[in-house]
């Protein structure tokens, strides 16, 4: 399935929220927290985000490529309608734990003229439409993948 370009530029957004464990809820990335921050960002950026355009995925590992997750497949179906120009996530690791998945997804979104907005990248928002934003995102994706590997190593040791 190929993601379609919007028929005309729009401020319509879709959001993806994910948690995989209670620990993440305890660390401040609960569904409610992500939802609140994303909605505040949308207001600030004057984007349009309907309640039904907030996709929530629970209990699924970020190590699974985004489009292969149950709600990730649904997200891609929605993006394929050509009705959205913006995809919003709270943090990079909520959508991606594999650098290759992030890069290929960002390329696919870019080819469809869909901007990826990351609300919180260490206190700053990132928009992939700029070269600097894309560079910074690549570095951060590599760090998220490393963190996932470290978590896996600790689990095996413990």
PDB file of C-alpha atoms in Angstrom, residues 4 24 34 46 49 54 88 103 116 139:
ATOM      1  CA  UNK A   4      -1.119   9.044  -1.159  1.00  0.00           C
ATOM      2  CA  UNK A  24       6.518   3.750  30.552  1.00  0.00           C
ATOM      3  CA  UNK A  34       0.841  11.732  25.285  1.00  0.00           C
ATOM      4  CA  UNK A  46      -2.987  25.522  14.461  1.00  0.00           C
ATOM      5  CA  UNK A  49      -6.893  16.840  14.868  1.00  0.00           C
ATOM      6  CA  UNK A  54      -5.837   9.767  17.500  1.00  0.00           C
ATOM      7  CA  UNK A  88       2.167  13.652  15.072  1.00  0.00           C
ATOM      8  CA  UNK A 103      14.326   6.315   7.993  1.00  0.00           C
ATOM      9  CA  UNK A 116       6.206  14.090  10.742  1.00  0.00           C
ATOM     10  CA  UNK A 139      20.900  10.640  15.256  1.00  0.00           C
TER      11      UNK A 139
END
